[in-house]
Amino acid sequence: MKNQEQARQSFSKHLTLSEVKDLIIFFSYTDVVPFFEFQEGYLFFVNVTDSLRKPWTFIGTFYANPEIGKYVSIKWTKFSSEKRLKANNEVIFTERPRHEGEAPWKKFKLVIKRKIKLFGQVIWGELKV
């Protein structure tokens, strides 16, 4: 039960080479629809806090393309270059609970994980940069 609840509170993906090069991340509509209200072509903001508790705001756009379906793009140019993201890094957006008096939009904690080799074992470690 906890895993199902946790799954509803977060969305994640492994970055592709083109997402790292273009500094834009793409999500399937079905992965992010529980977290946002979309209108095609309109911008929305994604407020996150990184592992160092630094706040960031990304700009997202929802698209409905008849050939490839519905998807969301999130532009994070400065974040991506500052964190030196690489293809296959995993990014995990976890929804933070809203506190009284805070703005009504959702905020997320953003964790970056990278595959590393440690004593001959391959593990996923959280980047703290």
Coordinates of C-alpha atoms in Angstrom, one line a residue:
M1 CA 0.0 0.0 0.0
K2 CA 2.8 2.4 0.9
N3 CA 4.4 1.9 -2.6
Q4 CA 1.2 2.7 -4.3
E5 CA 0.7 5.8 -2.3
Q6 CA 4.3 6.8 -2.8
A7 CA 4.0 6.3 -6.5
R8 CA 1.1 8.7 -6.6
Q9 CA 3.2 11.3 -4.8
S10 CA 6.1 11.2 -7.3
F11 CA 7.1 10.8 -10.9
S12 CA 10.5 10.0 -12.3
K13 CA 12.4 9.0 -15.4
H14 CA 15.9 8.2 -16.7
L15 CA 17.3 11.0 -18.8
T16 CA 18.0 10.5 -22.5
L17 CA 21.1 11.9 -24.2
S18 CA 18.9 14.4 -26.2
E19 CA 17.2 15.6 -23.0
V20 CA 20.7 16.3 -21.5
K21 CA 21.9 18.0 -24.6
D22 CA 18.8 20.1 -25.3
L23 CA 18.3 21.0 -21.5
I24 CA 14.6 20.0 -21.8
I25 CA 13.0 17.0 -20.1
F26 CA 10.0 15.3 -21.5
F27 CA 7.3 13.3 -19.7
S28 CA 4.3 11.3 -20.9
Y29 CA 1.1 13.0 -20.1
T30 CA -0.1 10.0 -18.1
D31 CA 3.0 10.2 -15.8
V32 CA 2.3 13.8 -14.7
V33 CA -1.4 14.3 -15.1
P34 CA -2.1 13.7 -11.3
F35 CA 0.1 16.6 -10.4
F36 CA -0.9 19.4 -12.8
E37 CA -3.9 21.0 -14.6
F38 CA -3.0 21.5 -18.2
Q39 CA -4.2 23.7 -21.0
E40 CA -2.6 23.0 -24.4
G41 CA 0.1 25.5 -25.3
Y42 CA 0.0 27.3 -22.0
L43 CA 3.0 27.5 -19.7
F44 CA 3.0 26.3 -16.1
F45 CA 5.6 26.5 -13.4
V46 CA 7.3 23.6 -11.6
N47 CA 8.8 24.7 -8.3
V48 CA 11.4 22.3 -6.8
T49 CA 13.9 22.1 -4.1
D50 CA 17.1 20.2 -4.8
S51 CA 19.1 18.0 -2.5
L52 CA 20.9 21.0 -1.1
R53 CA 17.6 22.7 -0.3
K54 CA 18.1 25.3 -3.1
P55 CA 14.8 26.4 -4.7
W56 CA 14.4 26.3 -8.5
T57 CA 11.5 27.1 -10.9
F58 CA 11.2 25.3 -14.2
I59 CA 8.9 26.2 -17.0
G60 CA 6.6 23.5 -18.4
T61 CA 4.4 23.2 -21.5
F62 CA 1.7 20.7 -22.3
Y63 CA 1.3 19.5 -25.9
A64 CA -1.3 17.2 -27.6
N65 CA 0.2 15.9 -30.8
P66 CA -2.0 13.6 -32.9
E67 CA 1.0 11.7 -34.1
I68 CA 2.9 11.2 -30.8
G69 CA 0.2 11.7 -28.2
K70 CA 0.1 14.0 -25.2
Y71 CA 3.3 15.0 -23.4
V72 CA 4.8 17.6 -21.2
S73 CA 8.1 19.4 -21.7
I74 CA 10.0 21.1 -18.8
K75 CA 12.8 23.5 -19.5
W76 CA 15.5 23.5 -16.9
T77 CA 18.5 25.0 -18.6
K78 CA 20.4 26.5 -15.7
F79 CA 19.6 23.5 -13.4
S80 CA 20.7 20.9 -15.9
S81 CA 24.0 22.6 -16.7
E82 CA 24.8 23.4 -13.0
K83 CA 24.1 19.9 -11.9
R84 CA 26.0 18.4 -14.8
L85 CA 23.3 15.9 -15.6
K86 CA 24.2 12.9 -17.8
A87 CA 22.2 10.5 -19.9
N88 CA 20.7 7.7 -17.8
N89 CA 20.7 9.8 -14.6
E90 CA 17.4 9.2 -12.8
V91 CA 15.4 12.3 -11.8
I92 CA 12.6 11.9 -9.2
F93 CA 10.1 14.6 -8.5
T94 CA 8.4 14.0 -5.1
E95 CA 5.4 16.2 -4.2
R96 CA 5.9 18.1 -1.0
P97 CA 3.0 18.7 1.3
R98 CA 1.6 22.2 1.3
H99 CA 1.9 24.1 4.5
E100 CA -0.7 26.7 5.7
G101 CA -0.1 30.1 4.2
E102 CA 1.9 28.8 1.2
A103 CA 1.0 29.5 -2.4
P104 CA -1.6 27.1 -3.8
W105 CA 0.6 25.6 -6.5
K106 CA 2.5 22.3 -5.9
K107 CA 6.1 22.1 -4.9
F108 CA 8.4 19.2 -5.4
K109 CA 11.6 17.8 -4.0
L110 CA 13.9 16.8 -6.9
V111 CA 16.4 14.0 -6.4
I112 CA 19.0 13.0 -8.9
K113 CA 20.4 9.5 -8.9
R114 CA 23.4 8.3 -10.9
K115 CA 24.7 4.7 -11.4
I116 CA 28.1 4.3 -9.8
K117 CA 30.4 1.4 -9.3
L118 CA 31.5 0.8 -5.7
F119 CA 33.8 -2.0 -4.8
G120 CA 32.8 -3.8 -8.0
Q121 CA 29.1 -3.4 -7.3
V122 CA 26.8 -1.2 -9.4
I123 CA 24.5 1.0 -7.2
W124 CA 22.4 4.1 -7.7
G125 CA 23.7 7.0 -5.6
E126 CA 22.0 10.3 -4.9
L127 CA 23.9 13.3 -6.3
K128 CA 24.4 16.0 -3.7
V129 CA 25.6 18.9 -6.0

